Amino acid sequence: MDIVEEIEKANKKAFDIMNRGKAILKDFDYAGKVIPGMKDNTILHAGPPIAYADMIDPMKAAVQGALMFEGKADSLEEADRMARSGDFDFRPCHEMNSVGPMAGIITPGMYVAVVENPEFGNKTFCNLHEGRGKILRFGATGKEVLDRLKWMNENLGPGLKEVVRKKPVDLKNIAAEAVQMGDELHQRYRASSLLFLSNISDNLLELPNGREIFKFIAEKEQFFLNLAMPAMKALADPADGIKYSTLVTRMTRNGVNFGIQVSGLKGKWFTGKVEVPVGLFFTGFSQKDAAGDFGDSAIMETLGLGGLASAAAPSVTRFVGGSVKDAIRATELGYKITYGESKDILIPALNFRGVPLGIDILKVNETNILPTINTGIAHKQAGIGQIGGGISHPPLKAFNDALKDYAATYGI
Amino acid sequence: MEEKYQIIEGRYIDSVLLMQISREIEKMQGVSKASCMVATAENISFLEMVGFHPPTGVSANSIIIAIQAESAQKCEEAINRAVHLIDTGIVQHKTSYTLDDLPDLIAPDDFPVVFISTPGEYVYDIVNKSLDSGANVHIFSSNVPTDQELRLKTKGASKGLFVMGPDCGTSIINGKGLGFSNALETKGDIGIIGSSGTGIQELSVLMDRNGLGISYAIGVGSNDLKEPINGIMSKQALNFLKERCSAIAFVCKNPDPSVERALLESLGDIPSVFISLGRDERYNTGNTYVTGNIDDGVSHLMSKIGKGHKIQQEPFPKMREISKERKLLRGFFVGGSLCYQAQAILHGMGVHVYSNAPTDNQYKVGKDFDNLNVCIDTGAEEYVAGKPHPMIDPVSRNSILVKESGRTDVRVILFDVILGYGSAEDPIAGLDQIRSGPVLVASICGTEKDIQGYQSIRRRLEDKGVVVFRSASRAAEYAGTMMR
Amino acid sequence: MKEEKKLKVFNVGTGWFVKALEDQGIEYYNLDWSPPAKIDKDISSILKKLGRK
């Protein structure tokens, strides 16, 4: 048995699965109803495993807000006590077929999107997009946040449920078209959000509260974020667990640790410390206010979007004072650490070359090139929200550890 | 605190560019807060949240500029600048570049040179990238493995690009000096090819003083004229200089005989000198004069191109009485080639000096040379080891000179002072306490225009009783005569 | 005589000689460069066994 051959065969298989999958938005429903294994005391969070007590402030606050939303606590202090009590089962979203941006808190009473990869039958889930400013995913917990969540779960969720059950939405198609329109789908979502809205508008406007929902979605520049994320996870998950494969199937952060998972090492987290993202700030904020990198949105880079697709959206490099050349370089570095290129998601500026697809831990270890992640920057205090945009990277340590574990597992 | 708002209609401006413009405006004097945003509902809420009071009824498609500043006038200025930046769309790009940017930074009419002074182990990749981008390289770094040097020079030659060095201290390109170099005054079209840094400097300075102008000095590094490199860059330099120079001077140390032969043949008709430091022979071949001494080479070059027969040398001062107890010659150099040349001169005068970098291996010495005549190269690896090179920081060499000058058994102290770009601001720092018990002899390698101030350095040395010469060769000669 | 091209210098490494470039009015760029990250010995040996690098 030639290990090198086995690795190539396994990677080809994993890559093909990632490459040819589809992501169809089929449903919206309560997390407690549709997420397999979700119990009444389950609280999902972004990133690799972390205890409540160790969470960064925005994530803790989001947990507290969620518990108030669920009616389980009457105040943030009470919610905090409950969370510390050990009564709740905190799990990474990824371990329950889900993803959530920023704090990524999903509790049973929240509506989630349901995305399916038809060839493989696997489903993924993600919470609803709240918008910008004071929102739960950045740890805001005031009345307006909870009121909005209530409205969303009573209007947005059920409305979208009706709409997509009538006509499911091909999310990968939207992603591909949007990338050709200048979205890279981690920081830029304008085109994809509008394409989605356009896609559902006929059925949406038939609903009695259709105009209200339409207006809500239309105002949210990044609405598609919460659909693109489960779409990418739906494409990646069937490629997980392929013996010998060295391709990365998950990348995610919780503000303290950055975790990756590798196809041939199913179920294992390899972690390292997160970076504090570097970038450009909104008025009144600066680098010293920034929180460590958090959110499951690095699933975008895992499938070749976001930082790896920078060449499709060069203005994003402006966050770090970059130019078009820097954007192209970020994508070119991506090609150096991936197995191949997407057949469907193409970058016009690179002569319609497919985005880099299938991050290979062997290539990362031999080049020390880390994928660039285009990310929003959050305030380290709960509730203030996004304070800028910029760039971060996973820790090399996670890739080193994964390779060492691979060697031990496969007897290299 | 004043506030002012401006609405711009009918323009689409990227939101990230607007953020960049906001941060630029905030740098203006007197401006405390600036925000340029598309006037969506979300953004208007954001402006309110950070303390602005934006006007109502603004169309969500327009751009709003919000300024908070210490006066109405400052607000006005900030608004105007923001509008200007929005109109021109120009905000500073990153002004830092990497090797990857080389192809974009090289224009067709450039002579591009990547000047490398990183640790030697990293040089290979940097040179490769530079050559791939069409740039010549000047490798100042030392400790580059010879096999790497060979591969890089072979690649450079195949592309017609120069790989100067490794361990190349000096080069001159079209009259401008890279690395350690002197402010030369004479304009001209003479070319130098050198495998030694201070050799090129001394040669260029003496030529300059004697009316010979230099257009190019290609430093080929100490290994170029030896196996296995076999003169790849020397030959390329020769071909390059033959096309643009009226005369050529070679300065090197112990070249491989076959490489030397090939170069001498190649020189052909062009008026030239071939200085192989320390060589005893003097002869002509073709139109080339071969010698072992820099000053001699300069003299012959002068006569070949009709500038007079000999280099102007300074007279020796009147001999003074020296106690017979004083017996030793102690030379400490920062320029390796000057140390080498001095040894040859002294041996030729019957003063047999030991050295850590000897012209003759029977005179090799280690760390233990207290009671010997020596010429020590303090720039050699074993001396430098982790400290800055003595040309950059001469204090350690100078403190040795001070200590030696206190000895009662030392007859002559010989040293070099090198001026010019890259050399220390004060090359004679730490020499204050030097005493002229022994005869103190120094050469200054420098020009009147060098940044350290040739005349003031000379005066300071002479005030301490140092006998100063413009030429290292002349200084070594004088030191030799004082040993009789 | 050939027409001479314009010297343009790209400095990689210490900035010690940059002043010389400025004083002579030479057009130059400082290139950002840092040593490539060292590869762990254990990592290196695993990669070798897998036929890489």
PDB file of N, CA and C in Angstrom, chain B residues 117-158:
ATOM      1  N   SER B 117      20.814  42.408   1.780  1.00  0.00           N
ATOM      2  CA  SER B 117      21.675  42.327   2.956  1.00  0.00           C
ATOM      3  C   SER B 117      21.011  41.511   4.058  1.00  0.00           C
ATOM      4  N   THR B 118      20.381  40.422   3.681  1.00  0.00           N
ATOM      5  CA  THR B 118      19.788  39.505   4.660  1.00  0.00           C
ATOM      6  C   THR B 118      20.827  38.465   5.047  1.00  0.00           C
ATOM      7  N   PRO B 119      20.565  37.670   6.077  1.00  0.00           N
ATOM      8  CA  PRO B 119      21.481  36.554   6.358  1.00  0.00           C
ATOM      9  C   PRO B 119      21.625  35.650   5.138  1.00  0.00           C
ATOM     10  N   GLY B 120      22.803  35.077   4.988  1.00  0.00           N
ATOM     11  CA  GLY B 120      23.136  34.345   3.775  1.00  0.00           C
ATOM     12  C   GLY B 120      22.219  33.188   3.431  1.00  0.00           C
ATOM     13  N   GLU B 121      21.633  32.543   4.449  1.00  0.00           N
ATOM     14  CA  GLU B 121      20.812  31.365   4.167  1.00  0.00           C
ATOM     15  C   GLU B 121      19.544  31.694   3.393  1.00  0.00           C
ATOM     16  N   TYR B 122      19.145  32.968   3.373  1.00  0.00           N
ATOM     17  CA  TYR B 122      17.901  33.331   2.695  1.00  0.00           C
ATOM     18  C   TYR B 122      18.140  33.912   1.307  1.00  0.00           C
ATOM     19  N   VAL B 123      19.411  34.096   0.978  1.00  0.00           N
ATOM     20  CA  VAL B 123      19.740  34.820  -0.247  1.00  0.00           C
ATOM     21  C   VAL B 123      19.255  34.091  -1.494  1.00  0.00           C
ATOM     22  N   TYR B 124      19.364  32.772  -1.502  1.00  0.00           N
ATOM     23  CA  TYR B 124      19.064  32.017  -2.716  1.00  0.00           C
ATOM     24  C   TYR B 124      17.671  32.320  -3.250  1.00  0.00           C
ATOM     25  N   ASP B 125      16.665  32.198  -2.396  1.00  0.00           N
ATOM     26  CA  ASP B 125      15.290  32.413  -2.850  1.00  0.00           C
ATOM     27  C   ASP B 125      15.065  33.850  -3.299  1.00  0.00           C
ATOM     28  N   ILE B 126      15.681  34.787  -2.577  1.00  0.00           N
ATOM     29  CA  ILE B 126      15.496  36.196  -2.935  1.00  0.00           C
ATOM     30  C   ILE B 126      16.108  36.470  -4.306  1.00  0.00           C
ATOM     31  N   VAL B 127      17.294  35.927  -4.553  1.00  0.00           N
ATOM     32  CA  VAL B 127      17.936  36.165  -5.848  1.00  0.00           C
ATOM     33  C   VAL B 127      17.133  35.517  -6.968  1.00  0.00           C
ATOM     34  N   ASN B 128      16.663  34.311  -6.714  1.00  0.00           N
ATOM     35  CA  ASN B 128      15.856  33.606  -7.721  1.00  0.00           C
ATOM     36  C   ASN B 128      14.656  34.436  -8.148  1.00  0.00           C
ATOM     37  N   LYS B 129      13.959  34.933  -7.138  1.00  0.00           N
ATOM     38  CA  LYS B 129      12.769  35.748  -7.415  1.00  0.00           C
ATOM     39  C   LYS B 129      13.158  36.999  -8.185  1.00  0.00           C
ATOM     40  N   SER B 130      14.270  37.601  -7.792  1.00  0.00           N
ATOM     41  CA  SER B 130      14.703  38.833  -8.451  1.00  0.00           C
ATOM     42  C   SER B 130      15.039  38.570  -9.914  1.00  0.00           C
ATOM     43  N   LEU B 131      15.785  37.510 -10.170  1.00  0.00           N
ATOM     44  CA  LEU B 131      16.159  37.192 -11.551  1.00  0.00           C
ATOM     45  C   LEU B 131      14.914  36.884 -12.373  1.00  0.00           C
ATOM     46  N   ASP B 132      13.976  36.143 -11.775  1.00  0.00           N
ATOM     47  CA  ASP B 132      12.732  35.819 -12.477  1.00  0.00           C
ATOM     48  C   ASP B 132      11.974  37.071 -12.873  1.00  0.00           C
ATOM     49  N   SER B 133      12.134  38.110 -12.067  1.00  0.00           N
ATOM     50  CA  SER B 133      11.436  39.360 -12.368  1.00  0.00           C
ATOM     51  C   SER B 133      12.234  40.266 -13.273  1.00  0.00           C
ATOM     52  N   GLY B 134      13.427  39.822 -13.684  1.00  0.00           N
ATOM     53  CA  GLY B 134      14.220  40.632 -14.607  1.00  0.00           C
ATOM     54  C   GLY B 134      15.123  41.643 -13.934  1.00  0.00           C
ATOM     55  N   ALA B 135      15.440  41.428 -12.657  1.00  0.00           N
ATOM     56  CA  ALA B 135      16.287  42.384 -11.943  1.00  0.00           C
ATOM     57  C   ALA B 135      17.688  41.810 -11.723  1.00  0.00           C
ATOM     58  N   ASN B 136      18.696  42.696 -11.823  1.00  0.00           N
ATOM     59  CA  ASN B 136      20.042  42.343 -11.394  1.00  0.00           C
ATOM     60  C   ASN B 136      20.063  42.304  -9.865  1.00  0.00           C
ATOM     61  N   VAL B 137      21.082  41.673  -9.290  1.00  0.00           N
ATOM     62  CA  VAL B 137      21.188  41.683  -7.829  1.00  0.00           C
ATOM     63  C   VAL B 137      22.577  42.090  -7.388  1.00  0.00           C
ATOM     64  N   HIS B 138      22.621  42.778  -6.247  1.00  0.00           N
ATOM     65  CA  HIS B 138      23.875  43.073  -5.572  1.00  0.00           C
ATOM     66  C   HIS B 138      23.746  42.387  -4.219  1.00  0.00           C
ATOM     67  N   ILE B 139      24.517  41.278  -4.053  1.00  0.00           N
ATOM     68  CA  ILE B 139      24.415  40.514  -2.813  1.00  0.00           C
ATOM     69  C   ILE B 139      25.477  41.020  -1.858  1.00  0.00           C
ATOM     70  N   PHE B 140      25.067  41.784  -0.886  1.00  0.00           N
ATOM     71  CA  PHE B 140      25.987  42.274   0.132  1.00  0.00           C
ATOM     72  C   PHE B 140      26.257  41.150   1.137  1.00  0.00           C
ATOM     73  N   SER B 141      25.278  40.290   1.342  1.00  0.00           N
ATOM     74  CA  SER B 141      25.352  39.206   2.341  1.00  0.00           C
ATOM     75  C   SER B 141      26.518  38.286   2.062  1.00  0.00           C
ATOM     76  N   SER B 142      27.049  37.747   3.172  1.00  0.00           N
ATOM     77  CA  SER B 142      28.048  36.689   3.021  1.00  0.00           C
ATOM     78  C   SER B 142      27.440  35.374   3.497  1.00  0.00           C
ATOM     79  N   ASN B 143      28.240  34.320   3.536  1.00  0.00           N
ATOM     80  CA  ASN B 143      27.769  32.995   3.941  1.00  0.00           C
ATOM     81  C   ASN B 143      26.714  32.432   3.000  1.00  0.00           C
ATOM     82  N   VAL B 144      26.907  32.659   1.721  1.00  0.00           N
ATOM     83  CA  VAL B 144      26.048  31.997   0.738  1.00  0.00           C
ATOM     84  C   VAL B 144      26.828  30.788   0.223  1.00  0.00           C
ATOM     85  N   PRO B 145      26.286  29.588   0.328  1.00  0.00           N
ATOM     86  CA  PRO B 145      27.019  28.392  -0.118  1.00  0.00           C
ATOM     87  C   PRO B 145      27.433  28.511  -1.582  1.00  0.00           C
ATOM     88  N   THR B 146      28.627  27.998  -1.862  1.00  0.00           N
ATOM     89  CA  THR B 146      29.189  28.143  -3.207  1.00  0.00           C
ATOM     90  C   THR B 146      28.335  27.483  -4.277  1.00  0.00           C
ATOM     91  N   ASP B 147      27.731  26.343  -3.955  1.00  0.00           N
ATOM     92  CA  ASP B 147      26.928  25.685  -4.986  1.00  0.00           C
ATOM     93  C   ASP B 147      25.716  26.553  -5.344  1.00  0.00           C
ATOM     94  N   GLN B 148      25.179  27.260  -4.345  1.00  0.00           N
ATOM     95  CA  GLN B 148      24.064  28.170  -4.621  1.00  0.00           C
ATOM     96  C   GLN B 148      24.540  29.326  -5.493  1.00  0.00           C
ATOM     97  N   GLU B 149      25.721  29.844  -5.140  1.00  0.00           N
ATOM     98  CA  GLU B 149      26.287  30.947  -5.930  1.00  0.00           C
ATOM     99  C   GLU B 149      26.419  30.531  -7.395  1.00  0.00           C
ATOM    100  N   LEU B 150      26.897  29.322  -7.601  1.00  0.00           N
ATOM    101  CA  LEU B 150      27.090  28.846  -8.975  1.00  0.00           C
ATOM    102  C   LEU B 150      25.769  28.790  -9.731  1.00  0.00           C
ATOM    103  N   ARG B 151      24.741  28.232  -9.077  1.00  0.00           N
ATOM    104  CA  ARG B 151      23.444  28.115  -9.740  1.00  0.00           C
ATOM    105  C   ARG B 151      22.857  29.487 -10.055  1.00  0.00           C
ATOM    106  N   LEU B 152      22.992  30.384  -9.113  1.00  0.00           N
ATOM    107  CA  LEU B 152      22.411  31.717  -9.308  1.00  0.00           C
ATOM    108  C   LEU B 152      23.145  32.471 -10.408  1.00  0.00           C
ATOM    109  N   LYS B 153      24.466  32.375 -10.414  1.00  0.00           N
ATOM    110  CA  LYS B 153      25.222  33.110 -11.430  1.00  0.00           C
ATOM    111  C   LYS B 153      24.990  32.513 -12.812  1.00  0.00           C
ATOM    112  N   THR B 154      24.843  31.196 -12.866  1.00  0.00           N
ATOM    113  CA  THR B 154      24.548  30.561 -14.147  1.00  0.00           C
ATOM    114  C   THR B 154      23.204  31.049 -14.667  1.00  0.00           C
ATOM    115  N   LYS B 155      22.242  31.091 -13.764  1.00  0.00           N
ATOM    116  CA  LYS B 155      20.916  31.568 -14.168  1.00  0.00           C
ATOM    117  C   LYS B 155      20.968  33.041 -14.584  1.00  0.00           C
ATOM    118  N   GLY B 156      21.681  33.842 -13.808  1.00  0.00           N
ATOM    119  CA  GLY B 156      21.793  35.265 -14.135  1.00  0.00           C
ATOM    120  C   GLY B 156      22.425  35.460 -15.505  1.00  0.00           C
ATOM    121  N   ALA B 157      23.499  34.699 -15.753  1.00  0.00           N
ATOM    122  CA  ALA B 157      24.199  34.833 -17.032  1.00  0.00           C
ATOM    123  C   ALA B 157      23.292  34.457 -18.195  1.00  0.00           C
ATOM    124  N   SER B 158      22.457  33.443 -17.993  1.00  0.00           N
ATOM    125  CA  SER B 158      21.586  33.013 -19.087  1.00  0.00           C
ATOM    126  C   SER B 158      20.554  34.085 -19.409  1.00  0.00           C
TER     127      SER B 158
END
